[in-house]
XYZ file of C-alpha atoms in Angstrom:
677
model
C 0.000 0.000 0.000
C 1.470 3.329 -1.072
C 1.424 6.411 1.144
C -0.444 8.376 -1.508
C -3.179 5.762 -1.363
C -3.333 6.041 2.401
C -3.750 9.777 2.263
C -6.341 9.625 -0.499
C -8.643 7.170 1.207
C -8.204 8.881 4.578
C -7.973 5.580 6.446
C -5.013 4.034 8.195
C -6.258 0.982 9.983
C -3.082 -1.012 10.196
C 0.369 -0.657 8.775
C 2.464 -3.804 8.409
C 5.337 -3.025 10.756
C 7.335 -5.915 12.181
C 4.724 -8.521 11.269
C 1.744 -7.118 13.212
C -0.853 -4.396 12.876
C 0.480 -0.953 13.753
C -1.998 1.547 15.106
C -0.635 4.992 14.271
C -1.247 7.695 16.867
C 0.814 10.651 18.120
C 2.679 9.616 20.225
C 2.748 6.111 18.847
C 1.630 3.217 21.015
C 3.177 -0.280 20.966
C -0.082 -1.891 19.862
C -0.167 -5.567 18.915
C -3.212 -6.180 16.743
C -5.013 -9.070 15.109
C -7.047 -9.509 11.938
C -10.284 -9.048 13.903
C -11.806 -5.596 14.312
C -14.215 -3.773 16.598
C -16.575 -1.036 15.484
C -16.907 1.812 17.934
C -20.447 2.290 16.643
C -21.310 -0.683 18.889
C -20.405 1.239 22.056
C -23.266 1.874 24.454
C -21.559 3.286 27.572
C -18.451 4.469 29.388
C -17.973 2.655 32.688
C -15.704 3.889 35.474
C -14.492 1.241 37.902
C -16.385 2.211 41.040
C -13.520 0.935 43.210
C -11.302 3.786 41.934
C -13.721 6.621 41.240
C -12.049 8.942 43.768
C -8.491 7.749 43.129
C -5.910 10.380 42.125
C -2.317 10.337 40.910
C -0.169 11.443 43.838
C 3.076 10.697 41.998
C 2.696 13.331 39.279
C 3.782 16.947 39.094
C 0.557 18.642 40.226
C -0.908 19.214 43.674
C -4.454 19.220 42.249
C -4.697 15.857 40.438
C -8.130 14.998 39.006
C -9.912 11.825 40.066
C -10.510 8.930 37.707
C -14.155 10.004 37.586
C -13.223 13.561 36.595
C -10.926 12.366 33.817
C -13.698 10.066 32.566
C -16.179 12.959 32.514
C -13.814 15.054 30.386
C -13.225 12.060 28.116
C -16.970 11.589 27.662
C -17.290 15.163 26.353
C -14.221 14.771 24.125
C -15.510 11.525 22.642
C -18.705 13.262 21.638
C -17.051 16.399 20.248
C -14.260 14.674 18.302
C -15.603 11.266 17.296
C -19.318 11.964 17.462
C -20.006 9.164 19.934
C -22.405 10.350 22.631
C -22.855 7.632 25.268
C -23.693 7.717 28.988
C -21.128 7.541 31.778
C -21.822 5.024 34.548
C -19.868 3.184 37.234
C -19.479 -0.466 38.108
C -16.843 -2.887 39.332
C -16.872 -4.635 35.969
C -17.107 -3.659 32.336
C -20.428 -3.815 30.526
C -20.822 -5.291 27.072
C -19.814 -2.796 24.371
C -18.386 -0.314 26.849
C -15.226 1.679 27.376
C -14.070 0.566 30.824
C -11.844 2.894 32.877
C -9.937 1.193 35.659
C -6.553 1.052 37.394
C -4.038 -1.748 37.311
C -0.368 -2.590 37.757
C 1.759 -4.041 35.008
C 5.402 -5.015 34.849
C 5.664 -2.876 31.702
C 4.848 0.362 33.513
C 8.447 1.569 33.377
C 10.115 4.733 32.110
C 13.302 4.884 30.042
C 15.396 4.465 33.193
C 13.451 1.365 34.231
C 11.542 3.093 37.027
C 7.828 2.745 37.704
C 5.754 5.537 36.149
C 2.210 6.378 37.173
C 1.540 7.791 33.684
C 1.484 4.364 32.027
C -1.599 2.487 30.882
C -2.858 -0.532 28.980
C -5.268 -0.281 26.058
C -7.239 -3.385 25.077
C -9.738 -3.775 22.256
C -11.748 -6.997 21.926
C -15.152 -8.177 20.737
C -16.823 -6.813 23.889
C -15.446 -3.278 23.770
C -12.477 -1.255 25.017
C -10.608 -1.317 28.312
C -8.250 1.423 29.478
C -6.363 0.532 32.642
C -4.029 3.153 34.037
C -1.216 2.905 36.514
C -3.059 5.947 37.920
C -5.975 8.100 36.766
C -3.456 10.173 34.802
C -2.268 7.048 33.024
C -5.860 6.192 32.132
C -6.269 9.736 30.779
C -3.335 9.284 28.408
C -4.916 6.027 27.264
C -8.075 7.952 26.414
C -6.011 10.257 24.159
C -4.722 7.237 22.262
C -8.224 5.837 21.853
C -9.660 9.056 20.438
C -6.773 9.467 18.004
C -7.043 5.858 16.849
C -10.779 6.308 16.343
C -10.267 9.482 14.305
C -7.564 7.981 12.096
C -9.275 4.641 11.569
C -12.816 5.701 10.884
C -14.194 4.228 14.143
C -13.049 0.711 13.210
C -10.189 -0.538 15.408
C -8.198 -3.723 15.214
C -8.643 -5.979 18.196
C -5.462 -6.184 20.230
C -3.643 -4.581 23.118
C -0.822 -2.267 24.146
C 1.191 -1.529 27.265
C 2.320 2.063 26.953
C 4.525 4.164 29.232
C 6.315 7.498 28.825
C 10.080 7.431 28.812
C 10.398 10.704 30.695
C 8.349 12.498 33.328
C 8.472 16.080 31.944
C 7.181 16.671 28.418
C 5.974 19.924 26.946
C 6.901 23.542 26.307
C 8.015 26.790 27.890
C 6.291 30.046 26.943
C 7.817 33.485 27.522
C 4.817 35.340 28.936
C 7.111 37.823 30.678
C 7.923 39.783 27.540
C 4.565 39.184 25.847
C 1.259 38.825 27.667
C -0.929 35.861 26.776
C -4.570 35.914 27.917
C -5.632 33.205 30.380
C -7.908 31.668 27.763
C -4.947 31.140 25.444
C -3.013 29.288 28.135
C -5.997 27.010 28.713
C -6.379 26.286 25.007
C -2.665 25.518 24.737
C -3.013 23.046 27.610
C -5.717 21.240 25.647
C -3.389 21.138 22.634
C -0.483 19.781 24.675
C -2.624 17.228 26.448
C -3.879 15.605 23.265
C -0.296 14.612 22.485
C 0.412 13.445 26.056
C 2.504 16.476 26.986
C 2.112 17.161 30.695
C 4.170 20.312 31.384
C 3.515 23.952 30.528
C 6.363 26.077 31.892
C 5.179 29.710 31.982
C 7.881 32.401 32.262
C 6.125 35.147 34.259
C 8.597 38.030 34.507
C 11.267 39.519 32.251
C 12.427 42.527 30.261
C 13.385 43.105 26.661
C 16.400 41.297 25.261
C 19.481 41.848 27.417
C 21.182 44.670 25.579
C 20.762 47.337 28.215
C 24.198 48.717 27.439
C 22.519 50.415 24.477
C 20.392 52.520 26.812
C 21.067 55.198 29.376
C 20.134 54.344 32.980
C 16.988 56.463 32.680
C 16.031 54.799 29.405
C 16.543 51.404 31.026
C 14.286 52.370 33.897
C 11.581 53.178 31.330
C 12.202 50.086 29.171
C 9.457 47.502 28.798
C 9.618 44.998 31.638
C 6.751 43.079 33.166
C 5.665 40.980 36.110
C 2.519 39.055 35.189
C 0.948 38.228 38.575
C -1.357 40.837 40.074
C -1.714 40.892 43.853
C -3.165 43.451 46.250
C -0.715 42.304 48.929
C 1.143 45.389 50.293
C 4.365 43.375 50.222
C 4.443 43.603 46.403
C 2.648 46.924 45.922
C 4.129 48.672 42.881
C 5.954 45.624 41.505
C 3.360 45.111 38.794
C 2.392 48.252 36.895
C 0.473 46.484 34.135
C -2.857 45.404 35.588
C -4.342 44.882 32.126
C -1.490 42.519 31.200
C -1.562 40.373 34.310
C -3.143 37.337 35.920
C -5.126 37.746 39.102
C -5.017 34.916 41.597
C -8.491 33.845 40.517
C -7.447 33.788 36.858
C -4.190 31.942 37.465
C -5.930 29.441 39.692
C -8.538 28.840 36.998
C -5.833 28.295 34.377
C -4.050 25.763 36.583
C -7.297 23.967 37.423
C -8.428 23.711 33.807
C -5.008 22.542 32.647
C -4.802 19.935 35.421
C -8.185 18.583 34.295
C -6.388 17.598 31.088
C -3.261 16.254 32.749
C -1.096 19.359 32.241
C 0.794 21.073 35.072
C 1.677 24.766 34.941
C 5.275 25.299 36.115
C 5.566 28.995 37.100
C 8.803 30.955 36.772
C 9.662 34.237 38.489
C 13.065 35.295 37.142
C 15.943 36.561 39.300
C 18.679 37.613 39.917
C 19.218 38.181 36.166
C 16.481 39.283 33.754
C 15.172 41.236 36.739
C 14.744 44.769 35.378
C 11.100 44.783 36.450
C 12.229 44.276 40.049
C 14.932 46.949 39.708
C 12.379 49.405 38.313
C 10.432 48.758 41.526
C 13.453 48.736 43.867
C 16.281 50.669 42.084
C 18.612 50.412 45.079
C 18.907 46.640 44.494
C 20.562 46.903 41.051
C 24.028 46.161 39.782
C 25.545 48.452 37.156
C 23.698 46.269 34.661
C 20.191 47.262 35.705
C 18.718 43.945 34.596
C 20.577 42.225 37.455
C 19.987 42.301 41.175
C 22.905 42.988 43.474
C 22.400 39.906 45.611
C 24.923 41.115 48.188
C 22.666 44.066 48.960
C 21.078 43.360 52.345
C 17.570 43.843 50.975
C 17.837 41.748 47.797
C 17.216 38.279 49.209
C 14.541 39.523 51.661
C 12.807 41.167 48.708
C 12.853 37.960 46.698
C 11.619 35.985 49.689
C 8.782 38.467 50.079
C 7.796 38.052 46.438
C 7.836 34.270 46.675
C 5.978 34.302 49.999
C 3.203 36.257 48.301
C 2.872 33.983 45.300
C 3.834 30.490 46.461
C 0.251 29.870 47.673
C -0.935 30.597 44.126
C 1.028 27.720 42.611
C -0.363 24.177 42.396
C 2.786 22.538 41.034
C 5.274 20.487 43.049
C 8.126 22.380 41.388
C 8.651 26.116 40.865
C 11.269 27.893 38.762
C 13.322 30.890 39.968
C 15.094 31.520 36.656
C 18.626 32.283 37.884
C 19.838 32.697 34.317
C 22.621 34.759 32.672
C 24.066 36.429 35.737
C 27.383 38.269 36.226
C 30.205 35.752 35.700
C 32.346 37.501 38.329
C 29.807 36.738 41.065
C 29.593 32.942 40.974
C 29.952 32.518 44.745
C 27.241 35.103 45.464
C 25.048 33.445 42.839
C 25.487 30.050 44.484
C 24.558 31.468 47.866
C 21.443 33.107 46.390
C 20.220 29.926 44.696
C 20.801 27.737 47.744
C 19.196 30.288 50.059
C 16.107 30.503 47.856
C 15.971 26.721 47.587
C 15.949 26.383 51.374
C 13.358 29.128 51.758
C 10.961 27.760 49.125
C 11.266 24.252 50.541
C 10.616 25.386 54.111
C 7.798 27.740 53.113
C 5.924 25.431 50.757
C 7.563 22.002 50.512
C 8.059 22.580 46.789
C 11.085 21.639 44.732
C 13.030 24.305 42.846
C 14.437 24.550 39.327
C 16.889 26.957 37.668
C 18.286 27.505 34.184
C 21.767 26.114 33.627
C 24.147 29.017 34.230
C 27.225 28.304 36.376
C 28.790 24.859 36.673
C 30.826 23.147 39.431
C 33.931 23.646 37.284
C 33.298 27.396 37.421
C 33.064 27.241 41.203
C 29.308 26.945 41.621
C 28.171 24.724 44.451
C 24.417 24.670 43.904
C 22.568 22.008 45.882
C 21.849 18.838 43.930
C 18.303 19.130 45.259
C 17.893 21.903 42.674
C 17.044 20.617 39.199
C 18.751 22.234 36.217
C 17.109 23.245 32.956
C 19.828 23.142 30.305
C 19.461 25.558 27.411
C 22.823 26.224 25.732
C 26.248 24.630 25.548
C 28.025 27.957 25.973
C 26.548 27.938 29.500
C 27.185 24.307 30.392
C 27.687 20.762 29.189
C 24.654 19.133 30.819
C 26.061 15.616 30.754
C 29.551 16.268 32.087
C 28.887 19.375 34.196
C 25.601 18.406 35.797
C 24.435 14.828 35.273
C 27.807 13.315 36.141
C 27.805 15.474 39.281
C 24.472 14.125 40.467
C 22.071 16.828 39.197
C 18.701 16.111 37.626
C 18.491 17.919 34.293
C 15.606 18.857 32.035
C 16.510 19.306 28.385
C 15.597 22.665 26.833
C 18.602 22.875 24.551
C 18.263 25.637 22.007
C 18.080 23.084 19.200
C 14.345 23.624 19.563
C 14.342 27.270 20.595
C 11.855 29.554 18.896
C 11.897 33.351 19.012
C 8.718 35.170 18.043
C 8.683 36.824 14.610
C 12.440 37.240 14.056
C 15.808 36.534 15.623
C 19.362 36.670 14.429
C 19.962 33.270 16.019
C 16.736 31.277 16.154
C 13.826 30.389 13.859
C 10.174 31.185 14.533
C 8.949 27.631 13.977
C 10.142 24.236 15.182
C 12.672 22.309 13.102
C 10.817 19.233 11.880
C 13.876 17.654 10.272
C 15.652 17.800 13.622
C 12.742 15.993 15.301
C 13.025 13.006 12.996
C 16.773 13.038 12.347
C 18.268 14.901 15.317
C 20.272 12.121 16.947
C 23.923 12.539 15.896
C 24.380 8.812 16.430
C 21.587 8.199 13.934
C 17.827 8.277 14.172
C 15.292 10.551 15.772
C 15.581 13.098 18.551
C 14.871 12.187 22.185
C 15.160 13.943 25.573
C 18.615 12.450 26.151
C 19.908 14.205 23.011
C 21.354 17.423 24.398
C 23.787 17.860 21.517
C 22.454 17.254 18.001
C 25.954 17.330 16.506
C 28.247 15.488 18.933
C 27.007 12.159 20.307
C 29.675 12.020 23.013
C 27.910 14.866 24.823
C 24.728 12.846 25.174
C 24.030 10.547 28.135
C 22.486 7.122 27.601
C 18.748 7.053 27.008
C 18.202 5.322 30.342
C 20.151 7.788 32.511
C 17.921 8.400 35.561
C 18.984 12.057 35.872
C 17.213 13.060 32.628
C 13.900 14.632 33.637
C 12.540 15.125 30.149
C 12.321 17.801 27.480
C 10.625 21.201 27.121
C 10.713 23.259 23.914
C 11.063 26.979 24.639
C 9.403 29.903 22.853
C 10.878 33.324 23.651
C 9.749 36.866 22.849
C 13.159 38.538 22.985
C 11.951 41.717 21.311
C 8.938 42.285 23.475
C 5.183 42.554 23.214
C 5.021 44.228 19.821
C 6.964 41.590 17.942
C 4.170 39.014 17.608
C 0.465 38.487 18.045
C -0.851 36.039 20.632
C -1.850 33.301 18.199
C 1.502 33.437 16.414
C 2.922 31.520 19.369
C 0.507 28.715 18.605
C 1.357 28.765 14.901
C 5.055 28.567 15.780
C 4.351 25.203 17.412
C 1.308 23.987 15.499
C 2.666 21.748 12.759
C 5.687 20.170 14.430
C 5.138 20.143 18.195
C 3.055 16.940 18.040
C 5.979 15.199 16.325
C 8.282 16.424 19.067
C 5.743 15.239 21.645
C 6.090 11.747 20.197
C 9.840 11.832 20.854
C 9.371 13.382 24.321
C 7.115 10.457 25.228
C 9.484 7.921 23.670
C 7.404 7.118 20.600
C 8.709 6.042 17.227
C 6.391 7.635 14.675
C 8.073 7.853 11.288
C 8.054 11.098 9.351
C 5.940 9.659 6.546
C 3.482 8.245 9.087
C 3.285 11.603 10.823
C 2.610 13.416 7.579
C -0.113 10.925 6.689
C -2.115 11.257 9.919
C -1.344 14.761 11.163
C -4.164 16.693 9.510
C -6.824 14.244 10.633
C -5.544 14.045 14.214
C -4.960 17.780 14.468
C -8.509 18.536 13.375
C -9.805 16.450 16.288
C -7.985 18.157 19.191
C -10.682 18.777 21.811
C -11.022 21.649 24.267
C -9.557 24.354 22.028
C -10.098 26.317 18.850
C -6.646 27.768 18.277
C -7.164 27.584 14.508
C -10.360 29.616 15.002
C -12.412 27.204 12.909
C -16.104 27.201 12.010
C -18.184 25.395 9.409
C -18.949 27.090 6.099
C -21.030 25.702 3.247
C -19.206 27.761 0.623
C -15.952 29.593 0.075
C -17.639 32.764 1.332
C -18.105 32.622 5.074
C -20.007 35.856 5.629
C -21.680 38.248 3.151
C -23.703 41.249 4.333
C -25.658 43.605 2.055
C -26.983 46.678 3.822
C -29.967 46.963 1.489
C -32.780 47.200 4.037
C -33.184 49.294 7.165
C -33.921 46.429 9.537
C -32.528 45.333 12.875
C -31.279 42.066 11.380
C -28.655 41.889 8.636
C -29.150 38.870 6.389
C -26.084 36.727 5.659
C -26.075 36.020 1.922
C -23.264 33.443 2.153
C -25.726 30.657 2.831
C -24.303 30.010 6.296
C -26.984 31.867 8.204
C -24.603 34.075 10.182
C -27.076 36.941 10.430
C -25.958 40.122 12.169
C -27.815 42.427 14.524
C -27.666 46.200 14.127
C -27.146 47.816 17.523
C -28.306 51.450 17.355
C -27.296 52.158 13.739
C -29.462 52.750 10.689
C -29.339 52.134 6.954
C -29.631 55.136 4.636
C -29.318 55.238 0.847
C -28.358 51.559 0.787
C -25.467 52.079 3.197
C -24.942 51.463 6.906
C -24.430 54.714 8.827
C -22.602 54.461 12.140
C -22.570 57.149 14.811
C -22.576 57.550 18.571
C -20.860 54.204 19.139
C -23.406 52.003 17.388
C -22.254 48.777 15.779
C -23.214 45.572 13.982
C -22.908 42.389 16.018
C -22.241 39.053 14.305
C -22.445 35.535 15.758
C -18.781 35.013 14.851
C -15.722 35.837 16.920
C -12.384 35.182 15.178
C -11.216 33.819 11.850
C -7.964 31.916 11.596
C -5.393 32.245 8.872
C -5.908 32.426 5.101
C -8.893 34.582 4.282
C -9.773 37.828 2.542
C -11.884 40.536 4.159
C -13.418 43.019 1.711
C -15.630 46.045 2.384
C -16.341 49.605 1.305
C -15.999 52.399 3.864
C -16.467 56.173 3.870
C -15.077 57.909 7.004
C -16.840 61.212 7.654
C -14.779 62.297 10.677
C -11.033 62.377 11.450
C -11.736 60.989 14.925
C -10.038 57.558 15.304
C -12.397 54.652 15.778
C -12.935 50.942 15.459
C -13.718 49.284 12.128
C -13.864 45.680 13.378
C -13.411 44.255 16.858
C -13.315 40.807 18.406
C -11.690 38.823 21.207
C -8.414 38.260 19.345
C -7.917 41.479 17.413
C -9.260 44.839 16.264
C -8.918 46.805 13.045
C -8.871 50.554 13.688
C -9.163 53.626 11.520
C -6.537 55.604 13.409
C -4.971 54.945 16.766
C -4.362 57.624 19.366
C -2.763 60.629 17.691
C -2.201 58.945 14.325
C -4.652 58.329 11.499
C -2.962 55.139 10.248
C -5.042 52.017 9.803
C -3.975 49.840 12.742
C -4.395 46.205 13.670
C -4.409 45.470 17.400
C -3.806 41.914 18.577
C -3.179 40.850 22.135
C -3.354 44.504 23.148
C -0.434 45.388 20.853
C -0.776 47.832 17.908
C 0.570 47.175 14.414
C 0.080 50.303 12.299
C 0.087 50.314 8.497
C 1.666 53.051 6.395
C -1.781 54.068 5.193
C -4.701 56.259 6.277
C -8.250 56.126 4.948
C -9.204 59.333 3.082
C -12.067 61.370 4.539
C -15.412 61.708 2.762
C -14.343 59.216 0.133
C -15.499 55.706 -0.563
C -12.571 53.291 -0.261
C -12.643 49.583 -0.933
C -10.874 47.599 1.734
C -9.645 44.232 0.540
C -6.917 42.495 2.478
C -5.780 39.057 3.559
C -5.437 38.888 7.331
C -4.211 36.430 9.921
C -7.149 37.017 12.260
C -10.627 38.439 11.744
C -12.444 40.036 14.667
C -16.201 40.180 15.033
C -17.920 43.213 13.618
C -17.846 46.326 15.758
C -18.089 49.305 13.441
C -16.776 52.757 14.280
C -18.811 55.913 14.708
C -18.854 58.606 11.985
C -18.385 55.996 9.279
C -20.587 54.764 6.480
C -20.316 51.177 5.289
C -21.776 50.112 1.971
C -21.205 50.742 -1.765
C -21.717 48.376 -3.390
C -23.906 47.606 -0.395
C -21.973 44.623 0.815
C -19.149 43.349 2.952
C -17.720 39.896 2.443
C -15.535 37.448 4.248
C -14.034 34.932 1.835
C -12.102 31.796 2.686
C -10.004 30.321 -0.136
C -10.990 26.715 0.453
C -14.010 24.483 0.523
C -16.160 22.709 3.083
C -14.929 24.455 6.229
C -13.845 27.941 6.956
C -11.868 28.941 10.019
C -14.184 31.088 12.066
C -14.803 30.488 15.767
C-alpha cells in the first residue's frame, strides 16, 4: 500500500510493521493487533471502575490531580465532540458489554526509560466486547483515552482488536512560553493546555517576569528604567505593591488558579517561573537600590535583595499548584559565581521550608566554574556555551531537564533562532543516527549525550521566547510557531517512534480532532464565502447572503441610501468571533470624521481607523498595535480588501458609512470548512 493511497482514502487501519498491525497515533503506542476488528459504533456506555472513582495520581507533578471520575467525565465530552459518539457515563466494578471501561491496574511494563515505575502508564485493550483502558493511575488512564480518540479518528471508528502496554520514557514533556515579555490571555493558556494534552505532553512552563532582550548597554540608565519589563501576577498584597504596573497585562489569583485547574483537568501542570537575579529589570524598576551596574541584574549582596525575593515568593507560592517552581537564575554576572550560588541555595531552602516545593533553575554556572548549587535543585539546560549538561551536571548528580536551544523559537524574528520548530531535527536529530529524544542534548556530537536510560534526565521542554517584546508578535503566532511540528516532538518526548511519513499521513486528521480548544479559530462554512452582508434594508437584522446563516444584529445604527451609517458608538454584532489564517476581508468604507475609531473588533484582534494621535489604519492583537503606512481618506469611498491572519467580530466605528456596493464579504479560499470560531 502506497502512502499516496493512504492519504487519499483517509484511512489508516493497520500498517504492516514488524509482522503485526500498527496503530498509528501521536505519540505512537506499541499496539499488537489481530485480523479481527471492533466497530466503535457498537459502544453503548463508558464505565468507570467504582472501586477507583475517587483515586488520584499522587506521583505526578501537580498538587491538584483529578480523580478517575473527573478524567472520565472530560473524556466523555471529548468523545462526543471529536468522534461523534455520545454515550452515557456510569460506574461499576466490571465492564459492561460494548463499553469503554476505565480502571486502574499494575503491570510489569509500567516503566520509564530508566526502568523506574511511572504512574503515567496504561494498557489499552480492544476486543469483541469493547475497550478497556487501565491506568497505573488516573493520569495514566487519561493518556490512554487520548490514544483511543486518536485511533478512532484515524481509523474511521473501526479498530483492530489487540492490546498495548504504553509508558512514557520521561516524566516532563511539553513547552516553555515566555509570557514575561509578551502577555498571553488566560484563555490562550488554557487552550494551549488542551493542545499539549492531546499529544500526552504534561508540562507547561510559563515564564512570568522579564524585560526586553538583554542589551541594556545600548540605553542610558533612565532609558533602562523606562524600558518595557513586566511581572505578570497581580496581587493586592502590600508586600508587592508597585511591583506590577500592568494590571491589564496580568493574571489575578483567581485567573491563574482557573488556568491551573483547567489545565490539570487535562493532565497538564503549569510550572511557574519568576526570574531573578538576572532578567530582573522589572524588580529593579520597583526597587532601584537593588541593582548592579547592569540594571537587569539584582545585586544579591545588597542586604535587601534576598529579603525582597523571599517576600515576592511568599506572596505567590500559595498561588502555585505545582510540586516544582522555577526561579530563573539565568545569565548572571560571571564575576559573582559565589554570590550566585549562595542566592540559589538560600532561595531553595526558603521555598522548601515555606511550601515544601522543589526548585528549578536555568543552567548558568557549573561546578567547574566554582558553583556549588545544591543537587536538590534541578537544572534546565538551554545552551552549551553555558554548560555541558552531561559532564557538568548529570555526572555530578544533578537532575536535568533538556531545553537545549536546538528547539528554541523566538517570536517573529531573531538573528539566532527560527520562529517555527525544526521538523527535520525531530526526525533526524540524533547525531548517532535516528530521531531526537530527551537524552539528546547535543544534536551534533554524540559524546555529549548521556544514555537514554540515565535516571537524571527529567525530560524535554521546547522553549518559545519573545526577545523583542510585546510588539513583535500576536498572541496566536505563538501557537502557529508550534502547530505543525510540536506533536511530532511530543512523540519523541514520550518515547514514541512515529516515522516522518506516518506523521505526515495522519497529522491533519488528528490535528482537526484536538478537543477543548479552537486555536485555529475554525467554524463550518457551506461555501468559500463565510459571511456576506448587504446593507440593502433598514432592519434590525442583517441577512447573511453566504448561505451560512450568520445573520448580524444592528445595535443602534441605521441604513440610509443603501449604506450602513454608524454614529454615537453604534455597531453591527455578528455571531462570529475570530477567523484563523488564510482569508480575505473586503468592504467599502467612507469615514466622515477624522476621529479615530474601530472598524472591526473581536476577542483576538481589532482593526482601527486611526490609533491615538495617528490616522494610520492599525491592527491590534493581544493589546499590541501594528500600524500600516496608510490612512483612509475622509469623505471618500474606499474599498478595503486584504488578507489577514485574524478576523475580529464586527464592531463598526462611529462617523463611518459602510456600503457601496452595499456589501461586505468574508471569503475563505478553500471548501467545506472555513476557520471562524
